mmCIF file of C-alpha atoms in Angstrom:
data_model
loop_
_atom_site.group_PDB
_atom_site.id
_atom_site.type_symbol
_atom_site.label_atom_id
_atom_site.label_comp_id
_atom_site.label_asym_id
_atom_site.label_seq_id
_atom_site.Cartn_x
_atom_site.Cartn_y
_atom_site.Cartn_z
ATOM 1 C CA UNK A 1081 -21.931 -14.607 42.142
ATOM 2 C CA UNK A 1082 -19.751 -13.318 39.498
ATOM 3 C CA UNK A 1083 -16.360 -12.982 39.993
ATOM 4 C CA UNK A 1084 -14.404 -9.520 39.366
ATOM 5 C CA UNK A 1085 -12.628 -10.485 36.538
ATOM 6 C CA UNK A 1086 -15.571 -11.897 34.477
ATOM 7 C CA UNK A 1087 -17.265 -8.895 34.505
ATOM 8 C CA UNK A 1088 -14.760 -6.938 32.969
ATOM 9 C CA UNK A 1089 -14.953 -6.302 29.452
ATOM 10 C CA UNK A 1090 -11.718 -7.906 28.395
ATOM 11 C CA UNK A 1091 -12.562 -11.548 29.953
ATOM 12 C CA UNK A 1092 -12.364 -13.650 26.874
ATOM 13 C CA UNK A 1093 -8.724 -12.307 26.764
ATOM 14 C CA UNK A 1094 -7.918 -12.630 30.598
ATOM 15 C CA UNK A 1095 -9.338 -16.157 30.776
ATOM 16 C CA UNK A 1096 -7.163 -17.279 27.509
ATOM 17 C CA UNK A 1097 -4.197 -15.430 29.177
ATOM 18 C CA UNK A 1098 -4.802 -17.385 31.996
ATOM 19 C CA UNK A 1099 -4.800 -20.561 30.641
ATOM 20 C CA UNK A 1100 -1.718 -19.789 28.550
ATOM 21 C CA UNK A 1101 -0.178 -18.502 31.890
ATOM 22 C CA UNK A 1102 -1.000 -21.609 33.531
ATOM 23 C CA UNK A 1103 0.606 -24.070 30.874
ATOM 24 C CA UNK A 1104 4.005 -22.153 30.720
ATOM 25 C CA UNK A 1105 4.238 -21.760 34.554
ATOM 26 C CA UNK A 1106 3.615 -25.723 34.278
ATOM 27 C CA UNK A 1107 6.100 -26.323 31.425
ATOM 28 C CA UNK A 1108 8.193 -23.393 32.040
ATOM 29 C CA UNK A 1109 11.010 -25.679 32.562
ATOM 30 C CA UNK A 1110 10.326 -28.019 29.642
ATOM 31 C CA UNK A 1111 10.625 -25.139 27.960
ATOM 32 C CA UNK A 1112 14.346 -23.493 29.116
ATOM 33 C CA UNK A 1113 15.579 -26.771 28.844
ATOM 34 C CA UNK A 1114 14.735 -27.574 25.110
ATOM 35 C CA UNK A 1115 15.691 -24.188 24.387
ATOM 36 C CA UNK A 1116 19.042 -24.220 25.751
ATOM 37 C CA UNK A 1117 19.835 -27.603 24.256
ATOM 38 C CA UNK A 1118 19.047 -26.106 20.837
ATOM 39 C CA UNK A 1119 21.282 -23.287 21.554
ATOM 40 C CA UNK A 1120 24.043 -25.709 22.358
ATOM 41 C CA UNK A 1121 23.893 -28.118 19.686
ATOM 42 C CA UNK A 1122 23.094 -24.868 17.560
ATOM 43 C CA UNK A 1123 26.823 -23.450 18.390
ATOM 44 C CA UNK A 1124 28.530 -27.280 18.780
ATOM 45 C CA UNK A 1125 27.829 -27.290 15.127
ATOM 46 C CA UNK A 1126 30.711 -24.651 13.313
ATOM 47 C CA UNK A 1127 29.567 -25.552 9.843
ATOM 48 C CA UNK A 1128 25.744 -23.732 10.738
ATOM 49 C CA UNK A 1129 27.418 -21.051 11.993
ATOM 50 C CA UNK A 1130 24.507 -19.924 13.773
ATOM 51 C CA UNK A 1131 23.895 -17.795 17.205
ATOM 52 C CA UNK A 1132 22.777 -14.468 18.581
ATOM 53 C CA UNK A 1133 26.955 -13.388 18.181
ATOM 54 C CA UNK A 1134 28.415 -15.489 15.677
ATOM 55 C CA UNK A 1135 30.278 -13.116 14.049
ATOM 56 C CA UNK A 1136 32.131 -11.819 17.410
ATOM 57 C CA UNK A 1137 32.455 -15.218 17.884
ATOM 58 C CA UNK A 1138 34.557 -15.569 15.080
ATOM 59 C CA UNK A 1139 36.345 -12.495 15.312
ATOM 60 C CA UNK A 1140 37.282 -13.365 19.224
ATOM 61 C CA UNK A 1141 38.478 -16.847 17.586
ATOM 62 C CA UNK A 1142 40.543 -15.373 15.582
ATOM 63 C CA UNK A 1143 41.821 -12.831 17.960
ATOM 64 C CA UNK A 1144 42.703 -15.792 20.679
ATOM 65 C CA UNK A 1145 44.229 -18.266 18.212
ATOM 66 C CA UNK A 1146 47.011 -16.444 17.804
ATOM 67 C CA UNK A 1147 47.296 -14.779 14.878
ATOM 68 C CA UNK A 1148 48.180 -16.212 11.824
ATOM 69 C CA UNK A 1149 50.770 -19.037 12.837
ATOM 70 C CA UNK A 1150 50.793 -18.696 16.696
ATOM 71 C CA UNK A 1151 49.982 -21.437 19.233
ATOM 72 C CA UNK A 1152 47.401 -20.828 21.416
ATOM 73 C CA UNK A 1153 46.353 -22.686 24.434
ATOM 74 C CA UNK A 1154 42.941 -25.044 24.153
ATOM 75 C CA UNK A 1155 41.124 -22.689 27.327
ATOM 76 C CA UNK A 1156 41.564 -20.030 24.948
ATOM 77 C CA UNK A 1157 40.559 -20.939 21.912
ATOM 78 C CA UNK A 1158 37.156 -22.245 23.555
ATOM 79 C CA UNK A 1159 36.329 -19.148 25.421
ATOM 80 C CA UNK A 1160 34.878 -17.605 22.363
ATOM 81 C CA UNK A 1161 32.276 -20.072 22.284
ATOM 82 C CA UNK A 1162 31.506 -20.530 25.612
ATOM 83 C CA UNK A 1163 31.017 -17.043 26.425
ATOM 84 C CA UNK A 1164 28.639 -17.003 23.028
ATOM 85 C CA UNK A 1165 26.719 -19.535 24.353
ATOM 86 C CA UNK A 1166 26.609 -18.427 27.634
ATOM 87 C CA UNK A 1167 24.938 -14.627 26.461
ATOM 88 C CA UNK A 1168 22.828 -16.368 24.286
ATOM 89 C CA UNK A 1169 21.041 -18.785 27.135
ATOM 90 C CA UNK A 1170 20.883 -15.681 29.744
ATOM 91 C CA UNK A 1171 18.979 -13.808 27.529
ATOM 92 C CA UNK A 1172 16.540 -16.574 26.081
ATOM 93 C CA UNK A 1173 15.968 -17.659 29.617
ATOM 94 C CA UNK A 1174 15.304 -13.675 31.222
ATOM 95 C CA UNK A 1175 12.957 -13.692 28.027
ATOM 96 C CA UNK A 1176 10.973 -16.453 28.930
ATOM 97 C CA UNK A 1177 10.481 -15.350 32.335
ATOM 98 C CA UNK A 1178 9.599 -12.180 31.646
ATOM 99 C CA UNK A 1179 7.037 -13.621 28.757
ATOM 100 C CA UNK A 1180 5.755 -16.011 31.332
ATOM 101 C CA UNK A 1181 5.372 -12.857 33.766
ATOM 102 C CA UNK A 1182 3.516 -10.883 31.601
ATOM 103 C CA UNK A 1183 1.208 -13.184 30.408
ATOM 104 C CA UNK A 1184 0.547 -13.990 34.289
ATOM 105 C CA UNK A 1185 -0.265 -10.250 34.743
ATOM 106 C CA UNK A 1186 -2.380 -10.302 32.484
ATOM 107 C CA UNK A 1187 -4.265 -13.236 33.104
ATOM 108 C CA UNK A 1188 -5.070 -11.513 36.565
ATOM 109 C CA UNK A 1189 -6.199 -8.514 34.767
ATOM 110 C CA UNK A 1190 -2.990 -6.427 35.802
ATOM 111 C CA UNK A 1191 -1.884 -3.284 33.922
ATOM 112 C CA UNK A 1192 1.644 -4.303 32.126
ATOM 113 C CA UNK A 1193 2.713 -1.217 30.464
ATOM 114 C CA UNK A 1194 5.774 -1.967 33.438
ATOM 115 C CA UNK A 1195 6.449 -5.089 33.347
ATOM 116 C CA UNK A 1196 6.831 -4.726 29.687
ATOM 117 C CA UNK A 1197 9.115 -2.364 29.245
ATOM 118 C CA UNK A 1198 12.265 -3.793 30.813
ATOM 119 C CA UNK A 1199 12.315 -6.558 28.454
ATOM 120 C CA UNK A 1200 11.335 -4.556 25.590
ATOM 121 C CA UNK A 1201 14.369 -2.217 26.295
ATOM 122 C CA UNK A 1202 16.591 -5.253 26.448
ATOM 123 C CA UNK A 1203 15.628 -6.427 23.203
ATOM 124 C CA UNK A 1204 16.469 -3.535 21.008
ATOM 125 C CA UNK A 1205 19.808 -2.587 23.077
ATOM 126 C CA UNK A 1206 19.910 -6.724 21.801
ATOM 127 C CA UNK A 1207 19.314 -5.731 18.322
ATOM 128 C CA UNK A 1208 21.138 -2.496 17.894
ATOM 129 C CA UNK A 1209 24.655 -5.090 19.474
ATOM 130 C CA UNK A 1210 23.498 -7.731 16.335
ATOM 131 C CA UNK A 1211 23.487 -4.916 14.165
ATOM 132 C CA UNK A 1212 26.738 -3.189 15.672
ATOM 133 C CA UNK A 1213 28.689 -6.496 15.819
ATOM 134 C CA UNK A 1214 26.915 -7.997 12.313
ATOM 135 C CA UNK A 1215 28.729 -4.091 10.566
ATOM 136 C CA UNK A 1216 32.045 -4.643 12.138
ATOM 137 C CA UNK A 1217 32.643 -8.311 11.748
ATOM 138 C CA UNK A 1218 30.754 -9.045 8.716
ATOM 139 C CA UNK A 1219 29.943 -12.799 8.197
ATOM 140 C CA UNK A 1220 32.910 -14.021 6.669
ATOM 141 C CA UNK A 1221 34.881 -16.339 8.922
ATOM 142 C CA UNK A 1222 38.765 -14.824 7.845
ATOM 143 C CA UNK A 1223 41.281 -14.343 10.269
#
């Protein structure tokens, strides 16, 4: 007896999003974990100045170092980065999961125009704040 989602016209697609479903729900956590260690090592690094927020990064360096010639306590000074880094993992990881969820939904033949649109919304309010914080900061690392 055939099963209901087999004789649906989309099951080439359902039975690859299956599988694909099935292989990141295994090595979902593979997956955050590589991915935040990259992120890490990504903003240990200064001289690649790379991340989601570098350049408020930078500017919030600046702004908690004390100005030109001030002394400024070592909490402070590494709060800029940590809170970068934090941001940075929330949203890879919410991104993930809701990749991971969608791809389950429609593996089981699920309409997603829902679960979609949450994370798509979060992406470009994302975007628009790189753009934002990319125009007001600039790139150049000047206190």
């Amino acid at each position: 007896m055939a099963s209901k989602n087999l004789s649906t016209k989309n099951a080439p697609g359902q039975l690859l999003a299956k599988l694909i479903a099935n292989q990141a729900n295994k090595y979902r956590h593979q997956i955050l974990s590589v991915g935040t260690t990259m992120i890490v090592v990504g903003h240990a690094q200064p001289s690649l100045a790379i991340g989601l927020f570098q350049p408020t990064q930078q500017a919030l360096s600046c702004m908690f170092a004390g100005g030109a010639g001030g002394v400024a306590s070592p909490l402070l000074t590494g709060l800029p980065v940590v809170l970068s880094v934090a941001i940075t993992i929330l949203l890879f990881g919410y991104f993930i999961s809701a990749g991971v969820k969608v791809v389950n939904a429609l593996g089981e033949g699920q309409e997603v125009t829902q679960l979609i649109q949450q994370p798509l919304g979060v992406f470009l309010v994302t975007l628009v704040l790189y753009i934002v914080q990319s125009i007001l900061f600039g790139s150049a690392a000047v206190c």
